[in-house]
Tab-separated table of C-alpha atoms in Angstrom:
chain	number	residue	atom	x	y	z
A	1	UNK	CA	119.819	-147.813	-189.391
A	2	UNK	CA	117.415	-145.152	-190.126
A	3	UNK	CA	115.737	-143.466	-187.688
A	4	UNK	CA	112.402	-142.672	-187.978
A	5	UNK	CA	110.026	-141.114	-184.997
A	6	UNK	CA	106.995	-139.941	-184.540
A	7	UNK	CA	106.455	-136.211	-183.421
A	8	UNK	CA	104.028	-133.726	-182.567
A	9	UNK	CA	103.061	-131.730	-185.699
A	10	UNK	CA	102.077	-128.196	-185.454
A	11	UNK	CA	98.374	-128.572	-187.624
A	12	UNK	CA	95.786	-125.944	-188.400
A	13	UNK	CA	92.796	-125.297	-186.105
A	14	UNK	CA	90.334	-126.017	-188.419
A	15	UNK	CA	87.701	-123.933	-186.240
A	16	UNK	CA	89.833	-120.936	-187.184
A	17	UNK	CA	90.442	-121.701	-190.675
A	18	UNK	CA	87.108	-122.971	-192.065
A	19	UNK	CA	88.313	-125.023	-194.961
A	20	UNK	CA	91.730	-127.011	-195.095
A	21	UNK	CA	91.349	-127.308	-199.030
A	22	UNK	CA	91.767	-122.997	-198.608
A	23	UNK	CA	94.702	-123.283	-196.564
A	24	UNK	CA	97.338	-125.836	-198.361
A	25	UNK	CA	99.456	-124.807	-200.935
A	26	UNK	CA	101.841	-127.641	-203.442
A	27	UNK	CA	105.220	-127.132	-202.528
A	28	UNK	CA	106.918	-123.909	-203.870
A	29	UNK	CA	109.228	-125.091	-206.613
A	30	UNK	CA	105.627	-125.861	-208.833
A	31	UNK	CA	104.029	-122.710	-207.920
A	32	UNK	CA	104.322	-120.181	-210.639
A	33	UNK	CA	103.006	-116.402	-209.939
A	34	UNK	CA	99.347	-116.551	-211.093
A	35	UNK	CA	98.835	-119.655	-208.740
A	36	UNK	CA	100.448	-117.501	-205.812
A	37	UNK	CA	98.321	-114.626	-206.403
A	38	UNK	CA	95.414	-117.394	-206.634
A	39	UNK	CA	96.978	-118.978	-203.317
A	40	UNK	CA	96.798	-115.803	-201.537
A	41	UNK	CA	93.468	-114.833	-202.229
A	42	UNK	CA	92.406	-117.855	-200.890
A	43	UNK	CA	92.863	-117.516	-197.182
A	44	UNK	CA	94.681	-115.147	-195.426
A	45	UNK	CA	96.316	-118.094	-193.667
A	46	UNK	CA	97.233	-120.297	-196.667
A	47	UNK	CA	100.450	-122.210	-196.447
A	48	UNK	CA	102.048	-120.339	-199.365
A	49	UNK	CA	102.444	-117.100	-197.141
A	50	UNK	CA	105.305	-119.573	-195.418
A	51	UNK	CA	106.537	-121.933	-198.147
A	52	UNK	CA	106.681	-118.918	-200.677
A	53	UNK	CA	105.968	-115.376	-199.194
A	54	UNK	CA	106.104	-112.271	-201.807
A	55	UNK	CA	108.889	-109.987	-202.073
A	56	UNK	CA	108.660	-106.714	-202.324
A	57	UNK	CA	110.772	-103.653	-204.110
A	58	UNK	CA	111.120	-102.074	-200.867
A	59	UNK	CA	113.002	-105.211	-199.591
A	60	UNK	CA	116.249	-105.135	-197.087
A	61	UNK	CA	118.019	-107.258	-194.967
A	62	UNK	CA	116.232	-107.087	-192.236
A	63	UNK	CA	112.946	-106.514	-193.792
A	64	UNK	CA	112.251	-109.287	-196.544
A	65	UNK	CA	109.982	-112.011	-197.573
A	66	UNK	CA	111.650	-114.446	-195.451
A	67	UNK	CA	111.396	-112.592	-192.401
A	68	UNK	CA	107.633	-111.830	-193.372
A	69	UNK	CA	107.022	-115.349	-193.443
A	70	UNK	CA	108.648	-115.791	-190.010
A	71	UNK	CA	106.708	-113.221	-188.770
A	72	UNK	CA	103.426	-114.795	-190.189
A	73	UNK	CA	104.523	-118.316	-188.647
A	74	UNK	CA	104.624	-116.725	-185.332
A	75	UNK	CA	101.431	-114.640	-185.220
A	76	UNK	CA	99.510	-118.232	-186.345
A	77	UNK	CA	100.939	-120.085	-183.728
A	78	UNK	CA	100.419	-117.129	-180.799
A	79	UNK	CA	96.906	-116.887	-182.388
A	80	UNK	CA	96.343	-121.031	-181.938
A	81	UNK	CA	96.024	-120.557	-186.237
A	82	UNK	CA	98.369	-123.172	-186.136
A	83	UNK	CA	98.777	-125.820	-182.726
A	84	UNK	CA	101.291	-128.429	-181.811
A	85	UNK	CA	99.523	-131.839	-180.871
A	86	UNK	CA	100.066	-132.846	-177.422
A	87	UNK	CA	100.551	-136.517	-178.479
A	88	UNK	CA	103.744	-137.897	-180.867
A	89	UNK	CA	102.000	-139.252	-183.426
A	90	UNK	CA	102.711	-140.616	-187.176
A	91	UNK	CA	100.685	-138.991	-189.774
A	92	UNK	CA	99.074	-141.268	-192.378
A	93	UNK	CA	98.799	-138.992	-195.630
A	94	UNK	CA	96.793	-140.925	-198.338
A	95	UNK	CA	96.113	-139.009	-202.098
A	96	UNK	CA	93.659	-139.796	-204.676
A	97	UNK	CA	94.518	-138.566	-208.192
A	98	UNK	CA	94.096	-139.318	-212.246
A	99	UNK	CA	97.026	-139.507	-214.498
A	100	UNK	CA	96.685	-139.735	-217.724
A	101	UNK	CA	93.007	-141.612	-217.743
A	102	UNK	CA	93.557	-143.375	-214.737
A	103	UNK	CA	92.771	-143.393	-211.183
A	104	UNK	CA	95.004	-144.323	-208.179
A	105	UNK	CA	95.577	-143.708	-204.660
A	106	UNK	CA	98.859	-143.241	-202.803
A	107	UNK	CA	99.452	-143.717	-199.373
A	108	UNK	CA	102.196	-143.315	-196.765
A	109	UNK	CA	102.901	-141.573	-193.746
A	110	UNK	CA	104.718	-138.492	-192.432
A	111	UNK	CA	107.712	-138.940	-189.820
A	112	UNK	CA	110.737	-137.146	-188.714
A	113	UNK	CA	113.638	-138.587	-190.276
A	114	UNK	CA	117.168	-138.510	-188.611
A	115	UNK	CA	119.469	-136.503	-190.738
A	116	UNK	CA	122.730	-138.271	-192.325
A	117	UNK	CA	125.376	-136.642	-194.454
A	118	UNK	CA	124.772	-138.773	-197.931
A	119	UNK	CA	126.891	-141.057	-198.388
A	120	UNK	CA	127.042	-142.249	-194.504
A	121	UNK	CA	123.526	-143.683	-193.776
A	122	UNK	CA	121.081	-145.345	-194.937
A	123	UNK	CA	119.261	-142.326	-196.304
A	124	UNK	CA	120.353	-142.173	-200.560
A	125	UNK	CA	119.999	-139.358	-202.573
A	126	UNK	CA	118.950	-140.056	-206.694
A	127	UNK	CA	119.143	-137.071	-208.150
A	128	UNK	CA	121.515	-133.706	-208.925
A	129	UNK	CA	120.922	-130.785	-207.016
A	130	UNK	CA	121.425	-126.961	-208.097
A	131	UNK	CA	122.826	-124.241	-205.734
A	132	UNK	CA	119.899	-121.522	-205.918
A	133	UNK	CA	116.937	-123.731	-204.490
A	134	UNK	CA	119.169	-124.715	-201.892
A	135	UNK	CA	119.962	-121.291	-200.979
A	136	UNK	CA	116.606	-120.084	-200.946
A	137	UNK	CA	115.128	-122.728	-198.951
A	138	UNK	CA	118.417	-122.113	-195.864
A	139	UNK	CA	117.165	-118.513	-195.451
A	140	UNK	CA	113.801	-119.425	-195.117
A	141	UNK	CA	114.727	-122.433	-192.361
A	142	UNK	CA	116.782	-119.828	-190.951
A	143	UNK	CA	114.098	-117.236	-190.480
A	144	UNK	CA	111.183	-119.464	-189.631
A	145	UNK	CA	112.836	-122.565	-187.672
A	146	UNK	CA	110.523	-124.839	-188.849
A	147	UNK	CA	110.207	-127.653	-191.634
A	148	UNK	CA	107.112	-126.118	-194.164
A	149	UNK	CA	107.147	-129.081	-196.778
A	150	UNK	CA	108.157	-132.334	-196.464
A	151	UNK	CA	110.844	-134.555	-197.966
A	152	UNK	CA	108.994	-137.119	-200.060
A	153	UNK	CA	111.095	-140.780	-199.590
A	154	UNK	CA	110.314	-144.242	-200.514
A	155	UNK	CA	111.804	-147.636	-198.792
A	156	UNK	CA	111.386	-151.173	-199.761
A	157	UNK	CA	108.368	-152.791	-198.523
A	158	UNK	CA	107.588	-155.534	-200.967
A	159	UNK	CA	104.892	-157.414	-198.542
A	160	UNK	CA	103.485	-153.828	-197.576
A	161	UNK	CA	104.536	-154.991	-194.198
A	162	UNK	CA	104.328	-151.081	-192.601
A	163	UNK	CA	101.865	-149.888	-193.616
A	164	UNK	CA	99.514	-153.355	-192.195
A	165	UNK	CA	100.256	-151.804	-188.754
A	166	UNK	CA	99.148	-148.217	-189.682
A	167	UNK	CA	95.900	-149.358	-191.966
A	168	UNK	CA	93.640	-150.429	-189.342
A	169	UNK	CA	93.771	-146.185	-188.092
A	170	UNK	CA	92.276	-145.347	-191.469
A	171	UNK	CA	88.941	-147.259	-190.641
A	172	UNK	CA	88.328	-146.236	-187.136
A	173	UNK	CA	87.715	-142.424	-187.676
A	174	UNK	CA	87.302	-139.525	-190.853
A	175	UNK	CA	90.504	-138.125	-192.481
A	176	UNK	CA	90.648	-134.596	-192.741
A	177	UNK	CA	90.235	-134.075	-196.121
A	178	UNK	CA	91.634	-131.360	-198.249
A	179	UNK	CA	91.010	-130.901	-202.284
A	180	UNK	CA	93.956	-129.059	-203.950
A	181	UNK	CA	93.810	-126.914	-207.286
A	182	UNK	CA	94.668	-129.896	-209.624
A	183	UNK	CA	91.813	-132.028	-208.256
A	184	UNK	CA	93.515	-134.448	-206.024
A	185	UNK	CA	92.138	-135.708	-202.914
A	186	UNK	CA	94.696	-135.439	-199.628
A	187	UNK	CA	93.777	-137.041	-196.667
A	188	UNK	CA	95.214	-137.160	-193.282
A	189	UNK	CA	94.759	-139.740	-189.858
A	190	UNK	CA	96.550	-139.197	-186.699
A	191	UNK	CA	97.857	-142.515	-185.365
A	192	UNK	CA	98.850	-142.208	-181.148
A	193	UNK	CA	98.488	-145.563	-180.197
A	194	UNK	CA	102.259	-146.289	-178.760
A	195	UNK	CA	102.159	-150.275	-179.618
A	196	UNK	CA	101.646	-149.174	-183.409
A	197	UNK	CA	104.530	-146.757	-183.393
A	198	UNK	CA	106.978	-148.774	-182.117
A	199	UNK	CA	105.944	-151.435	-184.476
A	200	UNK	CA	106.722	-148.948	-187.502
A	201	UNK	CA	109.412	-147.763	-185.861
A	202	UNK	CA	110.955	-150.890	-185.380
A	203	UNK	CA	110.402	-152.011	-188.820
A	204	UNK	CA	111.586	-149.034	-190.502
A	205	UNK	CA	115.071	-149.388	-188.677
A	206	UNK	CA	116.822	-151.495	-190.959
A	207	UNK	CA	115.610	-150.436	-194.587
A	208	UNK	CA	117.146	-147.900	-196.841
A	209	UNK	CA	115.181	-145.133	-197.147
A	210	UNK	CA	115.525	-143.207	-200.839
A	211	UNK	CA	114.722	-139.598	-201.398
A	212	UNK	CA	111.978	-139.183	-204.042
A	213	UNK	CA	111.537	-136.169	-204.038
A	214	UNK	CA	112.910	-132.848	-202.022
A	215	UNK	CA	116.798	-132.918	-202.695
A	216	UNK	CA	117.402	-129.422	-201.889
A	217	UNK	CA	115.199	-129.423	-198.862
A	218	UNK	CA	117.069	-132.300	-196.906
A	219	UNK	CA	120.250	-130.576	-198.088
A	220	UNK	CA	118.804	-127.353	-196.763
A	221	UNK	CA	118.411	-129.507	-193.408
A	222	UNK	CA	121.759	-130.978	-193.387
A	223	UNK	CA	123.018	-127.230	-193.667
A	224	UNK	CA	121.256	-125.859	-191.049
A	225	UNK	CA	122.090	-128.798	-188.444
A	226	UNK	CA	125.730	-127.534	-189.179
A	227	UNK	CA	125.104	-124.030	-188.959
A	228	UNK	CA	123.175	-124.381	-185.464
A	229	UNK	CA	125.453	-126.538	-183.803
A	230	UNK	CA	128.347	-124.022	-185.044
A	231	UNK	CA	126.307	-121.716	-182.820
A	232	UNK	CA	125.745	-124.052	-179.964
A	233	UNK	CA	122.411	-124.451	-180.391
A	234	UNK	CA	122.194	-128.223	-180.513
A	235	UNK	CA	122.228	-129.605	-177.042
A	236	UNK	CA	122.584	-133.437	-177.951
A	237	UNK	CA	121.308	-136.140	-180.788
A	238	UNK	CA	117.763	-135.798	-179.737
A	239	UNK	CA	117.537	-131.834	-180.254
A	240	UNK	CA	114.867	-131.160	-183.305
A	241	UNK	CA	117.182	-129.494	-185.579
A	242	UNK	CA	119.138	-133.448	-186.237
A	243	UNK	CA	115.274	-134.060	-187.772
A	244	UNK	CA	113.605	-133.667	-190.943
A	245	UNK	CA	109.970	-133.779	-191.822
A	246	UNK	CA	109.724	-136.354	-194.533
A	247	UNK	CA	106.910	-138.346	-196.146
A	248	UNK	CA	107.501	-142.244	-196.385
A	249	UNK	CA	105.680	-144.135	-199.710
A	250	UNK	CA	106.575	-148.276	-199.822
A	251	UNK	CA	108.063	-149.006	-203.147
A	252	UNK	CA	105.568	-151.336	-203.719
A	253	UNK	CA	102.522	-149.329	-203.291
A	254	UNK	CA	100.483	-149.166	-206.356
A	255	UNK	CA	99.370	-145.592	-206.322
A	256	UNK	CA	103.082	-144.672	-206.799
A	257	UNK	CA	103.183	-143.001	-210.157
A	258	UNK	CA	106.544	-141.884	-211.944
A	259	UNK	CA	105.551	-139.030	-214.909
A	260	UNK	CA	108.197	-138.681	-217.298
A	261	UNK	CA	109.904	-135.711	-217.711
A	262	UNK	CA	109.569	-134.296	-221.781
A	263	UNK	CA	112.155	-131.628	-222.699
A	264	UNK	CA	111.232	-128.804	-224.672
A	265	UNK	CA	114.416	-127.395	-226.580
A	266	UNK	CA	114.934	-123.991	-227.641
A	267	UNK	CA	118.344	-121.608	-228.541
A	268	UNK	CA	118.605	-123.994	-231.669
A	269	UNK	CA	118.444	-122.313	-235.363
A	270	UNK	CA	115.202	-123.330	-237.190
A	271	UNK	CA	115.610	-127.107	-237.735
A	272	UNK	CA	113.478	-129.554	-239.910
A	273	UNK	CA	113.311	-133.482	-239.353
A	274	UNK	CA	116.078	-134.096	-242.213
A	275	UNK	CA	118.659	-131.762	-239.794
A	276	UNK	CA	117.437	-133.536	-236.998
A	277	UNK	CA	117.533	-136.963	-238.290
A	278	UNK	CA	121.443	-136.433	-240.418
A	279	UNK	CA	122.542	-134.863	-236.286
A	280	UNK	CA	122.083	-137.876	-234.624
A	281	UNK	CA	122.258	-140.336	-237.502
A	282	UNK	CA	126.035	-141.315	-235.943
A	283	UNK	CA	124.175	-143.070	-233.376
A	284	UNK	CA	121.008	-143.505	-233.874
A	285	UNK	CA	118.354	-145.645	-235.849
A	286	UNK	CA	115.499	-143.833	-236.681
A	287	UNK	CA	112.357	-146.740	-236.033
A	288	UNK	CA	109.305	-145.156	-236.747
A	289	UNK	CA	107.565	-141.888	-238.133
A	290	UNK	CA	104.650	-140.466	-236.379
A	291	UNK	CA	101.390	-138.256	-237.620
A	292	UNK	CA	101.813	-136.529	-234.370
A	293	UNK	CA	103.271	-136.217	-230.834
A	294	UNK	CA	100.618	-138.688	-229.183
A	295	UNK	CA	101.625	-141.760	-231.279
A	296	UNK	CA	105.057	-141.389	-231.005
A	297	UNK	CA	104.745	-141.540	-227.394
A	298	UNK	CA	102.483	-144.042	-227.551
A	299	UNK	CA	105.212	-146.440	-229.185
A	300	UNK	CA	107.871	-145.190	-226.909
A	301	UNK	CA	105.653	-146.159	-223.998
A	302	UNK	CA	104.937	-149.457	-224.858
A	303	UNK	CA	108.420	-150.255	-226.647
A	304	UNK	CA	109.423	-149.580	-222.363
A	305	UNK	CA	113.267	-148.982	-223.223
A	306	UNK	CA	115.762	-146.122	-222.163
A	307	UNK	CA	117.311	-145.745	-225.488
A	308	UNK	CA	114.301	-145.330	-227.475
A	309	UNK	CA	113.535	-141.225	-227.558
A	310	UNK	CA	111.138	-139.176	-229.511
A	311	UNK	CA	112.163	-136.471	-231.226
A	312	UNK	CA	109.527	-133.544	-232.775
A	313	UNK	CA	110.583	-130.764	-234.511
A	314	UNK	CA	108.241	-127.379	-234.930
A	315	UNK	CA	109.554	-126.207	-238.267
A	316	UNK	CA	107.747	-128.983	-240.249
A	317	UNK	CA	105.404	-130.613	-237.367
A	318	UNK	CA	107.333	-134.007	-237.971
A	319	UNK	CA	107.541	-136.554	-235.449
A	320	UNK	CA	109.957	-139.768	-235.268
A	321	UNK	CA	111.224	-141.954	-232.708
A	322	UNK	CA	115.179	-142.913	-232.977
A	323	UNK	CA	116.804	-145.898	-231.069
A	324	UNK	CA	120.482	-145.329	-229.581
A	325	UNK	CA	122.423	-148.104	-231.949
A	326	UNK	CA	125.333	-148.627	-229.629
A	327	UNK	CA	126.068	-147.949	-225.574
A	328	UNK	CA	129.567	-148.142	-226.100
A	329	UNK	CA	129.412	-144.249	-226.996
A	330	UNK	CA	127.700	-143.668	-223.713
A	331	UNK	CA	130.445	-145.503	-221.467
A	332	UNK	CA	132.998	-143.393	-223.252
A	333	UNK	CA	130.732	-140.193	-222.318
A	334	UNK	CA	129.928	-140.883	-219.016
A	335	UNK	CA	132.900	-143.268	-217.728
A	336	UNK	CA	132.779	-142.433	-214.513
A	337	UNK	CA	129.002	-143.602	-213.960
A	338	UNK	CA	127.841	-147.213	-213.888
A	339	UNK	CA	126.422	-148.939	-216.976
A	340	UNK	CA	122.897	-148.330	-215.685
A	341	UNK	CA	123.553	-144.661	-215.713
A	342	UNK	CA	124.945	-144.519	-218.611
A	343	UNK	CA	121.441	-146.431	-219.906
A	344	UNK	CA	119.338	-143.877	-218.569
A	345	UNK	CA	116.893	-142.106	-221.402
A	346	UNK	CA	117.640	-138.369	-219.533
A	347	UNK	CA	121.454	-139.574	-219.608
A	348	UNK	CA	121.474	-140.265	-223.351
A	349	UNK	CA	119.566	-137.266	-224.302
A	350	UNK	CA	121.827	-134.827	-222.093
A	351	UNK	CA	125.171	-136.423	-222.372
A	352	UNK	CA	125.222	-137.653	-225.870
A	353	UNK	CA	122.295	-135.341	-228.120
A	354	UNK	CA	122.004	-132.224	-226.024
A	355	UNK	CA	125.351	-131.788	-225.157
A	356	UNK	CA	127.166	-133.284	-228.165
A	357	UNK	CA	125.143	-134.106	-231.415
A	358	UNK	CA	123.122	-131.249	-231.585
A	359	UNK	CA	125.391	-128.793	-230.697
A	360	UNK	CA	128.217	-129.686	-233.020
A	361	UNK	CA	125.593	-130.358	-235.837
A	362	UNK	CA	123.045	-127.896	-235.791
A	363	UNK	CA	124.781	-124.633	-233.585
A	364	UNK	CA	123.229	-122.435	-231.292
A	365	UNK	CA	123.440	-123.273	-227.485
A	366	UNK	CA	120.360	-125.945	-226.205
A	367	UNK	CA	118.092	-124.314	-223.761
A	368	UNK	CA	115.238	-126.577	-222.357
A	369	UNK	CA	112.270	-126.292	-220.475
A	370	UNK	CA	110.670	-129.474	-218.656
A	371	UNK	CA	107.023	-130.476	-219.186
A	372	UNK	CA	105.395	-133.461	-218.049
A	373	UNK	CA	102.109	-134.195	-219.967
A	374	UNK	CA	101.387	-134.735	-223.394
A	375	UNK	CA	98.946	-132.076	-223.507
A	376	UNK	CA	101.726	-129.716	-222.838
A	377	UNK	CA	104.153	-130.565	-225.345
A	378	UNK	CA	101.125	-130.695	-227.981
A	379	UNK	CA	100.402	-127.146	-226.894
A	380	UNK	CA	104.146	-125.776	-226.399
A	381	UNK	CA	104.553	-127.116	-230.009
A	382	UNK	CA	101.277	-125.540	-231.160
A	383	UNK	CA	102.494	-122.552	-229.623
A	384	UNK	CA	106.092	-123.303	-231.433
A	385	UNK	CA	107.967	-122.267	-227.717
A	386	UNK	CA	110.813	-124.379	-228.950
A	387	UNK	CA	112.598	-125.851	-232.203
A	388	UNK	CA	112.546	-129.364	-231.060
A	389	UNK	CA	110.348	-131.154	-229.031
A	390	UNK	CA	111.900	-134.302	-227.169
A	391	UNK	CA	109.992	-137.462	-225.883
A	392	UNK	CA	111.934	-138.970	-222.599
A	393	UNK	CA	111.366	-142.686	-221.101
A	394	UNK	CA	111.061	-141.766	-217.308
A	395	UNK	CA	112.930	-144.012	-214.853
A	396	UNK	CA	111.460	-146.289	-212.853
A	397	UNK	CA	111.196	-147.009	-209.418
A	398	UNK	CA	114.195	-150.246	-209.770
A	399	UNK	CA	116.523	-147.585	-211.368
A	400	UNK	CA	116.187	-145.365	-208.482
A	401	UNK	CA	116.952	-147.968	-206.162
A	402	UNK	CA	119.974	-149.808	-208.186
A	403	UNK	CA	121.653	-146.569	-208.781
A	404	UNK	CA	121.147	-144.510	-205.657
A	405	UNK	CA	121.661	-147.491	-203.575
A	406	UNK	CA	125.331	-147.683	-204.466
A	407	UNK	CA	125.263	-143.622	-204.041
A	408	UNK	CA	125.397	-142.335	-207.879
A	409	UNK	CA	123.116	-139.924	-208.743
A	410	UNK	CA	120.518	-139.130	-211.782
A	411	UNK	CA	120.923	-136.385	-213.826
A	412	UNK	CA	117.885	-133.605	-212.968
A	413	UNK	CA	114.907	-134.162	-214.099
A	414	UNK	CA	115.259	-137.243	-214.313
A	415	UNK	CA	111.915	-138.542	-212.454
A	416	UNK	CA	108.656	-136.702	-211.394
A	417	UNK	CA	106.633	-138.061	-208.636
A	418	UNK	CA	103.047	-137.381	-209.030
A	419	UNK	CA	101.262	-136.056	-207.592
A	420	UNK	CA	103.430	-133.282	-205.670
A	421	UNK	CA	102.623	-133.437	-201.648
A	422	UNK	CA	101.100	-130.659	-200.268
A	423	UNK	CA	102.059	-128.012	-197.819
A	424	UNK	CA	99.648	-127.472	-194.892
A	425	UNK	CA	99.039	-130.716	-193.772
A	426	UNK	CA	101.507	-130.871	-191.181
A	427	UNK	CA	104.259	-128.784	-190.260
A	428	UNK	CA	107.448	-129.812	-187.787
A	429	UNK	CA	109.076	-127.052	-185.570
A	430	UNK	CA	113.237	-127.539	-185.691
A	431	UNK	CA	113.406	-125.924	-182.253
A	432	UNK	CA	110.202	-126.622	-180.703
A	433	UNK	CA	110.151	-130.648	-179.340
């Protein structure tokens, strides 16, 4: 069963902050170094002087960014910057965004989560994770002893049964409301009232609960729960450190919006359509040629398969879409993952084009950068960044559940949840109950 609790989050004093919309930060894996100059200036208590502190030349062992953020997340918290809440609460988080022309609102709630080893619980993993993040993320735990950003997880709620008990909390008082620097609206209610919790509680018990997003950081968790019993620091099952902040969305709800995730290739020679098309022409059909990158997507969109992709190459501004012709190829490729693996758009494109066609058939060694909006592959082609530009069905929310449910994993990249939740909302102490 999963475990799910309510806890008491430390929160900023917004009498000594001013503004919350100053203080949050996105999580540090999408901040780049002009938003974390931008970040800083904000406030001198902004989130991202925790979640992703500066280094410095001067740097050592003991003095570092990590222990400057540890030393930041104490001074707020002896300065009542930052207070626990004397009540265990749930935290309804609820965010109001546009994608792509359209408006929707996502709600769900924040909890500590009861860490399990994958593959032993009912917690599921969908995607690959790399070493470095991971890495990064342990010394910071280590240094500050606290969860910064949450886990982002969805479970099955097709009757939106959870969040009924929680919904009535949004109506009875005014969210704190934060604005973040991509325009979307967070807001936050605390819900106390003890019959409510145990009703989520209770109801949460017996559903799988699927990481969204935040691989590395619940790996990062499961890390330092070893290392701190290893030092005897974990008294029993109900010690903080066997808990991870994480952010819980229904599968169901309609605000939850899955981007896809474009690839951007470079370390290719300079190709043209023709050396494009003759690559792949083994395997695939080509089924339509575009004026440009938007109407290629747009019949990749609405075609709605995995093993249509879009390919656009910079040498001759040429786009085309190209439909895999067989999926035997893939099950000989891949023939240790399940036929909906192997169906994947992100699994065709890395096992069979990235990683086979293109390399033997053009030369040069595939490097990639991810985008997620047309506007950005219009204006990484415009600004020819790579040789070819590739269009990429993202998965949906039933292959995340069919294929992490029986514990495979997606390749990276494979799915982008937005909008990104934001750190500074609430944060949960692994030491402190």
């Amino acid at each position: 069963m999963a475990d799910i609790r309510a806890f008491r989050a430390f929160r900023y004093d917004m009498g000594r902050v001013g503004s919350l919309s100053d203080v949050v930060a996105p999580p540090y894996d999408v901040i780049d170094p002009p938003l974390q100059g931008r970040l800083f200036a904000a406030s001198p208590y902004n989130a991202v002087r925790l979640e992703l502190p500066q280094g410095g030349p001067g740097d050592t062992e003991s003095e570092n960014k990590y222990t400057r953020a540890a030393r930041t997340l104490k001074e707020w918290v002896s300065e009542s910057v930052l207070r626990q809440d004397t009540a265990r609460a749930l935290y309804v988080y609820e965010q109001e965004f546009e994608a792509e022309g359209r408006t929707y609102t996502r709600r769900g709630f924040f909890a500590r989560v009861r860490l399990e080893p994958f593959g032993t619980g009912r917690v599921f993993p969908h995607e690959q994770t790399m070493s470095g993040p991971k890495e990064d993320r342990l010394k910071l735990y280590r240094a500050t002893g606290f969860n910064l950003s949450p886990v982002f997880s969805l479970y099955p709620d097709p009757d939106g049964e959870v969040f009924r008990q929680l919904e009535p909390f949004t109506l009875k008082g005014p969210p704190l409301v934060a604005k973040d620097h991509l325009g979307v609206t967070n807001r936050l209610w605390l819900v106390t009232d003890s019959h409510t919790l145990s009703a989520v509680t209770g109801l949460m018990g017996p559903r799988p609960v699927f990481i969204a997003d935040g691989h590395h950081r619940y790996e990062t968790g499961l890390k330092y729960l070893d290392e701190r019993k290893a030092a005897g620091e974990v008294p029993d099952d109900e010690a903080p450190a066997n808990f991870c902040l994480m952010m819980l969305v229904g599968m169901s709800d309609p605000g939850l919006v899955i981007l896809p995730t474009h690839r951007l290739v470079g370390g290719l020679p300079a190709v043209d359509t023709a050396q494009v098309e003759d690559a792949i022409t083994d395997h695939f059909d080509v089924v339509g040629r575009f004026p440009d990158a938007a109407a290629c997507w747009e019949h990749v969109e609405i075609d709605g398969s995995q093993d249509l992709l879009g390919f656009g190459t910079v040498a001759d501004g040429k786009w085309f879409a190209a439909r895999l012709r067989d999926p035997v190829v893939m099950a000989q490729l891949a023939p240790d993952h399940s036929a909906e693996w192997q169906g994947l758009g992100v699994s065709i494109l890395h096992k069979l084009v990235l990683d086979r066609l293109l390399r033997e058939k053009l030369g040069g060694t595939p490097t990639l950068k991810f985008v997620h909006l047309m506007r950005e592959v219009t204006d990484a082609v415009a600004a020819r960044e790579c040789q070819v530009a590739v269009l990429v069905p993202p998965a949906t929310m039933g292959h995340v559940e069919r294929i992490a449910g029986h514990r495979e994993k997606m390749p990276p990249k494979s799915t982008y949840f937005y909008p990104k939740l934001l750190t500074g909302m609430v944060f949960n102490s692994l030491r402190k109950d």
